CSV table of C-alpha atoms and ligand atoms in Angstrom, one decimal:
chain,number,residue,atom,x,y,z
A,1210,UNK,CA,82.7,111.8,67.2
A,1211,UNK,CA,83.8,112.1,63.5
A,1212,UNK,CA,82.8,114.1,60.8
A,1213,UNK,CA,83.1,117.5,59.8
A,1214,UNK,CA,79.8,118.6,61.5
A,1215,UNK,CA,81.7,117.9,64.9
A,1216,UNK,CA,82.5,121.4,67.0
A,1217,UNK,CA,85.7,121.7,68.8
A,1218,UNK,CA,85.5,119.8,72.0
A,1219,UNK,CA,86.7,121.8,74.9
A,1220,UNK,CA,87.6,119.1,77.4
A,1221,UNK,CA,85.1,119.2,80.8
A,1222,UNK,CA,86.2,117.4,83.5
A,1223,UNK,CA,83.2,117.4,87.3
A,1224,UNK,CA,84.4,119.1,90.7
A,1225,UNK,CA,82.3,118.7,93.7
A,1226,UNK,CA,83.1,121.2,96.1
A,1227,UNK,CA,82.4,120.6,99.5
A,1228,UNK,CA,79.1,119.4,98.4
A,1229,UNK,CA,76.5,118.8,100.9
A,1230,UNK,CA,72.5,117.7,100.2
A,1231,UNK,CA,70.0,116.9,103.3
A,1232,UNK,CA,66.4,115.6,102.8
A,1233,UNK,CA,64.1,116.7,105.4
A,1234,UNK,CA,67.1,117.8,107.7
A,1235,UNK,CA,68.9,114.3,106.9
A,1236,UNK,CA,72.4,114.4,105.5
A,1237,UNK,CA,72.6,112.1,102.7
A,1238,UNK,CA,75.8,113.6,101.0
A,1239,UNK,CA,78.2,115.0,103.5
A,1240,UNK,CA,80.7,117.9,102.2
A,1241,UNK,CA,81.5,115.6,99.2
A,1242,UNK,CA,85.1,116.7,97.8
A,1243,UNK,CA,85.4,114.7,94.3
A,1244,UNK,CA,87.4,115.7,91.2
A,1245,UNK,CA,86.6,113.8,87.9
A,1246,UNK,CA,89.7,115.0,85.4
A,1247,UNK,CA,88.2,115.8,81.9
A,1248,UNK,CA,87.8,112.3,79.8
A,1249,UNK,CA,88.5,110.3,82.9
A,1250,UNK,CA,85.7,107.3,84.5
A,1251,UNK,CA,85.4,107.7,87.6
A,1252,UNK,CA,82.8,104.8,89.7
A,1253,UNK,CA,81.1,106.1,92.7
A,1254,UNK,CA,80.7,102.5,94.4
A,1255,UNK,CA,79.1,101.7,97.5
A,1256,UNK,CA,76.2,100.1,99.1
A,1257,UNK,CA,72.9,100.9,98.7
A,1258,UNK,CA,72.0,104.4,100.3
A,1259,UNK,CA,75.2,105.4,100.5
A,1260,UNK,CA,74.6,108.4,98.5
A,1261,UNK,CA,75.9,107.7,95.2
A,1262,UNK,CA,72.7,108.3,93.4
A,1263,UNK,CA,72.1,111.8,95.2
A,1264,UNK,CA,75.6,112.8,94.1
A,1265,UNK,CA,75.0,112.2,90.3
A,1266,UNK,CA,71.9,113.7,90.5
A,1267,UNK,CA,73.6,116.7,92.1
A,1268,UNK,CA,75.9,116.9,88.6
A,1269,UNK,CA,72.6,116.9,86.6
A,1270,UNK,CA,70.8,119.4,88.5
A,1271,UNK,CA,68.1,117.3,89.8
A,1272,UNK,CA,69.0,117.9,93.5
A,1273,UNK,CA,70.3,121.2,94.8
A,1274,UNK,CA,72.9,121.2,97.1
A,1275,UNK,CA,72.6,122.6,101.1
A,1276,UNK,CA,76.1,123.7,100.6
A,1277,UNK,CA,79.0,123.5,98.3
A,1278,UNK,CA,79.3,124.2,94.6
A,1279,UNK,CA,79.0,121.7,91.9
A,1280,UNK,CA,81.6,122.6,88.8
A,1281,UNK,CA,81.7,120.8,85.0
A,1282,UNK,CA,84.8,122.2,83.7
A,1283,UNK,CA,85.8,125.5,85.0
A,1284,UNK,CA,81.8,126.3,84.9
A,1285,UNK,CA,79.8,126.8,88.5
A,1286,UNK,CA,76.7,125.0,87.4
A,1287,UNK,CA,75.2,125.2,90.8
A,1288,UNK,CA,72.1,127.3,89.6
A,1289,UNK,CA,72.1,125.9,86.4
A,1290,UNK,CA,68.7,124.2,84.9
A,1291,UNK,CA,69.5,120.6,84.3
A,1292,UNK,CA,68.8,121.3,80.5
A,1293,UNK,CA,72.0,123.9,80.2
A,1294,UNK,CA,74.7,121.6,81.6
A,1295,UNK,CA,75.7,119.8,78.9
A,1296,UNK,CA,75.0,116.5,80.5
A,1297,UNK,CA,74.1,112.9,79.2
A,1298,UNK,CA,72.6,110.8,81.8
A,1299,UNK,CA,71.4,107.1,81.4
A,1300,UNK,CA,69.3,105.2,84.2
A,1301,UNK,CA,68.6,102.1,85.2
A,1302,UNK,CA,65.1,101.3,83.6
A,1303,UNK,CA,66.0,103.0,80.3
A,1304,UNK,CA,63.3,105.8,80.6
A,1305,UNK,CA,62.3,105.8,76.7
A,1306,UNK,CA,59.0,106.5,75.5
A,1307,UNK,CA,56.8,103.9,74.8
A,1308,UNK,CA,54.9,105.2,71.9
A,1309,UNK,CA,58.1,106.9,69.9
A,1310,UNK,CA,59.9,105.1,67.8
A,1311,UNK,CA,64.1,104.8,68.7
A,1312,UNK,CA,65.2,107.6,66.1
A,1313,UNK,CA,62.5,109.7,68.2
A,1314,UNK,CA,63.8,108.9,71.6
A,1315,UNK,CA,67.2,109.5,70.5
A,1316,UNK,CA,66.0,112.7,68.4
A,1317,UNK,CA,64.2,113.7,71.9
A,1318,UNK,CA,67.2,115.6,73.7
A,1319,UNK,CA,68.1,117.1,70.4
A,1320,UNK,CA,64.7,118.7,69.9
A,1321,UNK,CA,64.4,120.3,73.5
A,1322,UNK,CA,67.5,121.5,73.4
A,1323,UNK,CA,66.5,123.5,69.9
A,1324,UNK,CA,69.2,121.9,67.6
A,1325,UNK,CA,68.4,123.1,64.2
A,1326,UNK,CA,66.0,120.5,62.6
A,1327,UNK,CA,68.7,119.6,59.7
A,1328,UNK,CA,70.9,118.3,61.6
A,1329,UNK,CA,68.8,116.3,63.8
A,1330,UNK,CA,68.8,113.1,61.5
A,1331,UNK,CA,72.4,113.4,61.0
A,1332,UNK,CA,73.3,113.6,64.8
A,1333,UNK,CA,70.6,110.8,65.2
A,1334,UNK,CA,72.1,108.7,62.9
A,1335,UNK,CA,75.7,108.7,64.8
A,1336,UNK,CA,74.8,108.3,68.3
A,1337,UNK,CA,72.7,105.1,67.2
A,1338,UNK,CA,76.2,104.1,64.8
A,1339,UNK,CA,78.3,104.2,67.8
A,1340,UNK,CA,75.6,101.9,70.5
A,1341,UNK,CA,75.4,99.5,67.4
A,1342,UNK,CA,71.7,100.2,67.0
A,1343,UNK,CA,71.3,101.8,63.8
A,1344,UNK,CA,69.3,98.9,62.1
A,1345,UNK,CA,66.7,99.5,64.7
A,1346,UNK,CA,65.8,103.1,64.1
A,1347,UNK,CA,62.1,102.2,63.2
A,1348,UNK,CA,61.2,100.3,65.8
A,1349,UNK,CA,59.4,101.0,69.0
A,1350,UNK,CA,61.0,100.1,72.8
A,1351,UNK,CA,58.4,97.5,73.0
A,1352,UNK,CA,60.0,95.3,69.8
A,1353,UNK,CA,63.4,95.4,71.4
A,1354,UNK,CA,65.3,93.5,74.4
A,1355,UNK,CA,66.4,95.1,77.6
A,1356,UNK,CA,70.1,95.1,76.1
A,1357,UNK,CA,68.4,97.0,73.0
A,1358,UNK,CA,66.5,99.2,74.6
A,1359,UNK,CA,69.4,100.4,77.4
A,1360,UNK,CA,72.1,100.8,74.3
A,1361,UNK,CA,69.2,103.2,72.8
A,1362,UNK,CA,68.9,105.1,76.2
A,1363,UNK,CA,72.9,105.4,76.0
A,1364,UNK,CA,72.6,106.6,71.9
A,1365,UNK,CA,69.5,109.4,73.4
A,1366,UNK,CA,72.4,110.6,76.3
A,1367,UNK,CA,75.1,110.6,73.4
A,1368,UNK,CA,73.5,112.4,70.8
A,1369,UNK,CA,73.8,115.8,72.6
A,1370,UNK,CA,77.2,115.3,72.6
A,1371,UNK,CA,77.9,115.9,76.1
A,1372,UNK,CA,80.8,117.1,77.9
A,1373,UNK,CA,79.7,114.8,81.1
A,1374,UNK,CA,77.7,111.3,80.9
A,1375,UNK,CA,76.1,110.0,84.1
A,1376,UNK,CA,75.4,106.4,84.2
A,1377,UNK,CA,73.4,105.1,87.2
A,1378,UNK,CA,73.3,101.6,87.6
A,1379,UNK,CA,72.7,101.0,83.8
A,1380,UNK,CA,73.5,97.7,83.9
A,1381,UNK,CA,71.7,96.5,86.9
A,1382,UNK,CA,68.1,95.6,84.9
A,1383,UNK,CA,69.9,93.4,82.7
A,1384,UNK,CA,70.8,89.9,83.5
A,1385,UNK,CA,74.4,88.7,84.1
A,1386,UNK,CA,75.2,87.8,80.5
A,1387,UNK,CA,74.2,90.5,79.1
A,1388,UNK,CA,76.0,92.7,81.8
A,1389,UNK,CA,79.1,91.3,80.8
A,1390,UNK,CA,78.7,91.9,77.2
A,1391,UNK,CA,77.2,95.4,77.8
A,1392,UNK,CA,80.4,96.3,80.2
A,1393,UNK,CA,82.1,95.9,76.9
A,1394,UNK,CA,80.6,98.3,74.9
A,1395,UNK,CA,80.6,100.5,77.5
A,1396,UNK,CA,84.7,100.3,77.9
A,1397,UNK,CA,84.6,100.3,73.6
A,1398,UNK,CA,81.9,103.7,73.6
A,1399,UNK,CA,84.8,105.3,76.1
A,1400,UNK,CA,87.6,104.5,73.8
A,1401,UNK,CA,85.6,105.8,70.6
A,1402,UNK,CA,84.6,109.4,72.8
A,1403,UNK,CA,87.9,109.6,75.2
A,1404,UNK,CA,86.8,113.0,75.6
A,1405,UNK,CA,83.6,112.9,77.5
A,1406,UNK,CA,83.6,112.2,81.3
A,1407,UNK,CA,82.1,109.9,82.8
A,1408,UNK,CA,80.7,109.6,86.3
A,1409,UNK,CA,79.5,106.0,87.0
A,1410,UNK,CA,77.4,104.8,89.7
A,1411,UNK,CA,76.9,100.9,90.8
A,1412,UNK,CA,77.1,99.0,93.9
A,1413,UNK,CA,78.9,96.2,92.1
A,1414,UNK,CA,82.7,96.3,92.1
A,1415,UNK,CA,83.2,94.3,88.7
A,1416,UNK,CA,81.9,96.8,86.8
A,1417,UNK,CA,84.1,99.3,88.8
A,1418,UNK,CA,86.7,97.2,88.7
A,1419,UNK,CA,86.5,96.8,85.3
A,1420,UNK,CA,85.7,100.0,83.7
A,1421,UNK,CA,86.6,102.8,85.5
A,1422,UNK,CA,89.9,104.9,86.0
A,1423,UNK,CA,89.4,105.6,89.3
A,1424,UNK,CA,87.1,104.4,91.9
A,1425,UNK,CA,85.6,106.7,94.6
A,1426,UNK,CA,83.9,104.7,97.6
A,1427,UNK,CA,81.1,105.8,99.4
A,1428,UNK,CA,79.4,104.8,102.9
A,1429,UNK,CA,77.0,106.0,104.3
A,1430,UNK,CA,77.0,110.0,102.7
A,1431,UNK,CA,81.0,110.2,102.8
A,1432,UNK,CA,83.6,109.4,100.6
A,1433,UNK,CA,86.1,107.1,102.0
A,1434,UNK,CA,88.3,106.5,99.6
A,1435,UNK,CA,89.5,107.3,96.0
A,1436,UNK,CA,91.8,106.0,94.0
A,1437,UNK,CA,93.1,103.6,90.7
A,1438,UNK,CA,91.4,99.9,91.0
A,1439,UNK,CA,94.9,99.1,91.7
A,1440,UNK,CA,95.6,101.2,94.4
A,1441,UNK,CA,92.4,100.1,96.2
A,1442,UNK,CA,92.5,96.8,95.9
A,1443,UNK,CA,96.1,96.3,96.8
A,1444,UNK,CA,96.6,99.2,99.0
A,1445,UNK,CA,93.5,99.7,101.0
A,1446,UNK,CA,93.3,102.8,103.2
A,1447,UNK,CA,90.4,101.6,105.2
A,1448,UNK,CA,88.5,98.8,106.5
A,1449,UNK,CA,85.3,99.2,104.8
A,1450,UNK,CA,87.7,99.8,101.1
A,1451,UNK,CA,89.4,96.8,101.8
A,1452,UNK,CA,86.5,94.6,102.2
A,1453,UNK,CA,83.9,96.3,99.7
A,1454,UNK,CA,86.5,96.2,96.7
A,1455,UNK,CA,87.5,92.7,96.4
A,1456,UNK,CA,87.6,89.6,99.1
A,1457,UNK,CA,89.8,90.3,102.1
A,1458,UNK,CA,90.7,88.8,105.6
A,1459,UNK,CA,90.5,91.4,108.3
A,1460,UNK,CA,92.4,89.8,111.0
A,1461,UNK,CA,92.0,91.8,114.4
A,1462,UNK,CA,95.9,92.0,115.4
A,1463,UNK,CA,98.2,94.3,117.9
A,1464,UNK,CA,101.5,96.3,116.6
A,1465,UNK,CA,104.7,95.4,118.4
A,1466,UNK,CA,107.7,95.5,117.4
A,1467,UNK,CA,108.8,93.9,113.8
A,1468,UNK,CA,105.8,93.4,112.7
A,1469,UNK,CA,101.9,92.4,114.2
A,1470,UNK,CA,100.7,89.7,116.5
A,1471,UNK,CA,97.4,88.3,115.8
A,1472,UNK,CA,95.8,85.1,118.1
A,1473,UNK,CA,98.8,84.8,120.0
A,1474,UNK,CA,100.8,84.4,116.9
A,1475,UNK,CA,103.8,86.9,116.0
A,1476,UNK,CA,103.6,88.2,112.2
A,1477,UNK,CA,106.6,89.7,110.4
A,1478,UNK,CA,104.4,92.3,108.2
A,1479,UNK,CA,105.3,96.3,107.5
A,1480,UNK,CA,104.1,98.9,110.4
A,1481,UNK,CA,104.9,102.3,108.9
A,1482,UNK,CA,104.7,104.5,112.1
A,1483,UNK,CA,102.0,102.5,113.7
A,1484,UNK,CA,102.5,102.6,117.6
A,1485,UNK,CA,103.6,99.4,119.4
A,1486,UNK,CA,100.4,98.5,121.5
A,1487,UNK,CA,97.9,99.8,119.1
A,1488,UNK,CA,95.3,97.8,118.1
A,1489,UNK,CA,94.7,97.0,114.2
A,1490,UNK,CA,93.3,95.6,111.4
A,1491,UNK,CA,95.9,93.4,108.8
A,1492,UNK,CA,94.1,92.9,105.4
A,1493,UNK,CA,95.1,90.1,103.6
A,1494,UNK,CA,93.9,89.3,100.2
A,1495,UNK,CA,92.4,85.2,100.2
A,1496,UNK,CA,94.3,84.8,96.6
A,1497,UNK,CA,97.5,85.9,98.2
A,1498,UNK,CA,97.2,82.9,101.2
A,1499,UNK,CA,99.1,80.1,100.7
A,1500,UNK,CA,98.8,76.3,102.0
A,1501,UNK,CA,101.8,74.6,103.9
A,1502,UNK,CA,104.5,76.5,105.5
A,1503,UNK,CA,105.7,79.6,105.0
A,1504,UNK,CA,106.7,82.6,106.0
A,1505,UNK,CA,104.2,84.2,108.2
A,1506,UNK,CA,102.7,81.0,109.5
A,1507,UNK,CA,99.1,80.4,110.7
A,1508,UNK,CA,97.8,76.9,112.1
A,1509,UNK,CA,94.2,76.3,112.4
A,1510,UNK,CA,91.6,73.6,111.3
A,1511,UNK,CA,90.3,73.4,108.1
A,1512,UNK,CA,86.1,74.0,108.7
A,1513,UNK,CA,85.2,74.4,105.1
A,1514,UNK,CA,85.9,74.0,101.5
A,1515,UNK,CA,84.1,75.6,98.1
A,1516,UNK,CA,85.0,74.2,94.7
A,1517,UNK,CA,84.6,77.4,92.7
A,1518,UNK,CA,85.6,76.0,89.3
A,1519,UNK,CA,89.4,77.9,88.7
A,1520,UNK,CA,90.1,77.6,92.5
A,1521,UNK,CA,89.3,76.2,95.8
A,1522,UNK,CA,88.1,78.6,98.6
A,1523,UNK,CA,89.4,77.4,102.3
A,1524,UNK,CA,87.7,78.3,105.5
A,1525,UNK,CA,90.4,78.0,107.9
A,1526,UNK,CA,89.7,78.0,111.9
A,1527,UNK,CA,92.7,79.6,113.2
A,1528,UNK,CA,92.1,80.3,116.9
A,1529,UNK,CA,88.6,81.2,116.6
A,1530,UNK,CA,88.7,83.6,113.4
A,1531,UNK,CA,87.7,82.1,110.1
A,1532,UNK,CA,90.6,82.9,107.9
A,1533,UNK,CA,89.8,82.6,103.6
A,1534,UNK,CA,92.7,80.9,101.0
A,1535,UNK,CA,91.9,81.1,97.5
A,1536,UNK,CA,93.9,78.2,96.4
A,1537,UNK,CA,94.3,77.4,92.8
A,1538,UNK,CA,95.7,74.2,91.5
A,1539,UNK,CA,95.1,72.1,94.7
A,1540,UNK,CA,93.9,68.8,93.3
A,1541,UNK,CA,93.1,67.4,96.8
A,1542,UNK,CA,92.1,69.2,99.8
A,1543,UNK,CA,92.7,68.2,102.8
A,1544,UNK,CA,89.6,66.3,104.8
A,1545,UNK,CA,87.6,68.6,106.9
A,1546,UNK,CA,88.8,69.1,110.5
A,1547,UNK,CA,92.4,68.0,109.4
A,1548,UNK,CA,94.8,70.9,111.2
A,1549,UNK,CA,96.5,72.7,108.6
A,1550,UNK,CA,99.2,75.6,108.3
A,1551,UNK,CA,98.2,78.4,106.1
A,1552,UNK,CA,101.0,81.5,105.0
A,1553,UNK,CA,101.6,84.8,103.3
A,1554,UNK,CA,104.0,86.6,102.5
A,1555,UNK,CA,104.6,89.9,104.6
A,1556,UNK,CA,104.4,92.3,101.7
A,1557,UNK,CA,101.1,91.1,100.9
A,1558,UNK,CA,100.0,92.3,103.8
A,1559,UNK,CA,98.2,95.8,104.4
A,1560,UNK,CA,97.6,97.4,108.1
A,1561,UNK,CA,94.6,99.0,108.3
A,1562,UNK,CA,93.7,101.9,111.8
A,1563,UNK,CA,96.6,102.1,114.3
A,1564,UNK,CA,97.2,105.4,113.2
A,1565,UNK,CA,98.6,104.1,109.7
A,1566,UNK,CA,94.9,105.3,108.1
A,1567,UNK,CA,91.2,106.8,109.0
A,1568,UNK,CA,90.1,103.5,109.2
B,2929,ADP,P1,72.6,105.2,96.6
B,2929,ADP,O1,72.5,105.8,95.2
B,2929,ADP,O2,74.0,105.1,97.2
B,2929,ADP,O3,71.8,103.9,96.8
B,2929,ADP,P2,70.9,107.5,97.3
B,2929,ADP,O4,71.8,108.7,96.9
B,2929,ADP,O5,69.9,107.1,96.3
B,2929,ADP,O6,71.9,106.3,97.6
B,2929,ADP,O7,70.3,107.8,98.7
B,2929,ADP,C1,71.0,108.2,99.8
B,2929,ADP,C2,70.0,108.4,101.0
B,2929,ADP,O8,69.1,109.4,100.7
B,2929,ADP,C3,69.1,107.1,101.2
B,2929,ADP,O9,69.0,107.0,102.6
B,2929,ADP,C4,67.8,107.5,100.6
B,2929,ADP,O10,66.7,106.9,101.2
B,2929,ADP,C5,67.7,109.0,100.8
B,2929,ADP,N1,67.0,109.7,99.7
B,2929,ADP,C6,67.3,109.7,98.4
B,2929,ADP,N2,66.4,110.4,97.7
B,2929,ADP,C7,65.5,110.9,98.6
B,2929,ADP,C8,64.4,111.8,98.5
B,2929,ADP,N3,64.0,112.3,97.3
B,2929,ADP,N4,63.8,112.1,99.7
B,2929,ADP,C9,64.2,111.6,100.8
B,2929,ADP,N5,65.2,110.8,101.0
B,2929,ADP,C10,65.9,110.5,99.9
């Protein structure tokens, strides 16, 4: 946002407070606590009715909460129309008008909103600059592509210059290449507006992955976990994190002491103050197994094997659980049914339940 039209932006970061919503007496959103710091992306990621949808749409003002207070900045928008909140929001099937051209749909939030009609072109004019779409101004939805038509959805959200943008699923009508490429503009449109926070919904964990600051997982109407893709993916607190961000082995094992046993096999991995006797779950990333010995041995037969172009993916049979090595570099394979000794290193293992989490 340059140019000397721009106001002072005063930095507005989303609080959900305990917030609650119920449909016919059905929780879908249960006492959500969720802080989005002002300029920050935050994902909401899970699978589908989880509740993600219902919470952006409690932001917007499209779905009043049972209990708890919604807050953008320091402001309690609870009982505030949609219109006054100072929200962009982009969905998944674009929403533009069919019959108006682009600078029309763009010029649409402006006009409801009562912005004084000289500075509508200009304010047109730089939300379709920054979504790359200025040459298309004339046209109508029909004369453009999906990708077109979703980046003029984003310059209609933009051009209110809003404190808050809620994306929900934007990406999910368009096919993978264009995903990829639009993911990019998305992470470039954040850089060029660092100021405006952005709450991001999608039950895919690349885009997650790849755009957001934080990630906050839901299942089934709770959060579960929240935290820096990092942290998440490395550091799992719980079960369902570990294996809806990224690939993971869950290996059912038992604390004792030094470390875990798991199918009759002792593993030297950290235990924090998890109880001797307790049973757990150890996480282990399939990138992080390695083949031959090592420390933290596993033996088992080899049931399956996936070229997947940078790296082989091995099923491994070890004592009845199917154990995952992402192997990179391994020119032959062993035949199938050969026994082979998998390993990991015990700091690149995480315990999940036994006290040590919620999971
Ligand atoms: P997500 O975005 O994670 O897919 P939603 O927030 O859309 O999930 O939905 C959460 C749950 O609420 C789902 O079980 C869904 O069927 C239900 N739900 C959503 N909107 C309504 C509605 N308007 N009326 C009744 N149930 C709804």
């Amino acid at each position: 946002m340059t140019g000397t039209t721009a106001p002072v932006r005063i930095r507005s970061g989303i609080r959900f407070d305990s917030v609650s919503v119920a449909y016919g007496g059905n929780t879908v959103l249960d006492a959500l606590d969720l802080n989005v710091e002002p300029g920050e992306v935050m994902a909401l990621l899970g699978p589908s009715g989880s509740g993600k949808t219902t919470a952006l749409r409690a932001v917007a003002g499209f779905v009043r909460p049972a209990a708890g207070r919604v807050f953008i900045g320091d402001r309690d928008v609870t009982d505030v129309p949609p219109h006054r909140r100072g929200i962009g929001m982009v969905v998944q099937q674009y929403a533009l008008f069919p019959h108006m051209r682009v600078k029309d749909n763009v010029a649409f939030g402006l006009k409801a909103r009562k912005t004084p009609k000289r500075e509508i072109p200009g304010r047109v004019a730089e939300a379709l600059e920054l979504t790359g779409m200025a040459a298309y101004a004339e046209r109508h939805p029909r004369e453009l592509s999906g990708g077109q038509q979703q980046r003029v959805a984003i310059a209609r959200a933009l051009a209110i210059r809003p404190d808050v943008l809620l994306l929900d699923e934007p990406l999910s009508a368009l096919d993978a290449q264009l995903r990829s490429g639009m993911l990019g503009e998305l992470a470039r449109l954040h850089r060029e507006l660092p100021d405006v926070s952005i709450l991001y919904v999608t039950h895919d964990q690349v885009e997650a992955l790849t755009l957001a600051d934080r990630i906050a997982v839901m299942d089934q109407a709770r959060l579960w976990d929240c935290g820096t893709p990092q942290e998440l993916y490395r550091r799992p607190r719980t079960h369902f994190t570990a294996s809806f961000v990224g690939n993971a082995n869950l290996l059912p094992v038992r604390v004792v002491a030094g470390g875990v046993s798991f199918a009759g096999t002792d593993l030297a991995v950290a235990t924090d103050r998890a109880a001797p006797g307790a049973d757990a779950t150890l996480c282990v990333r399939p990138h992080l197994v390695g083949l031959g010995e090592g420390p933290n041995a596993l033996r088992g037969t080899l049931s399956e094997v996936q070229w997947r172009g940078a790296t082989h993916r091995l099923y491994v049979d070890v004592a009845g659980h199917r154990v995952k090595a992402d192997l990179r570099e391994l020119r032959d394979p062993p035949e199938l049914g050969a026994e082979v000794t998998l390993h990991f290193a015990p700091e690149d293992a995480v315990l999940l339940g036994a006290g040590v989490s919620d999971a």
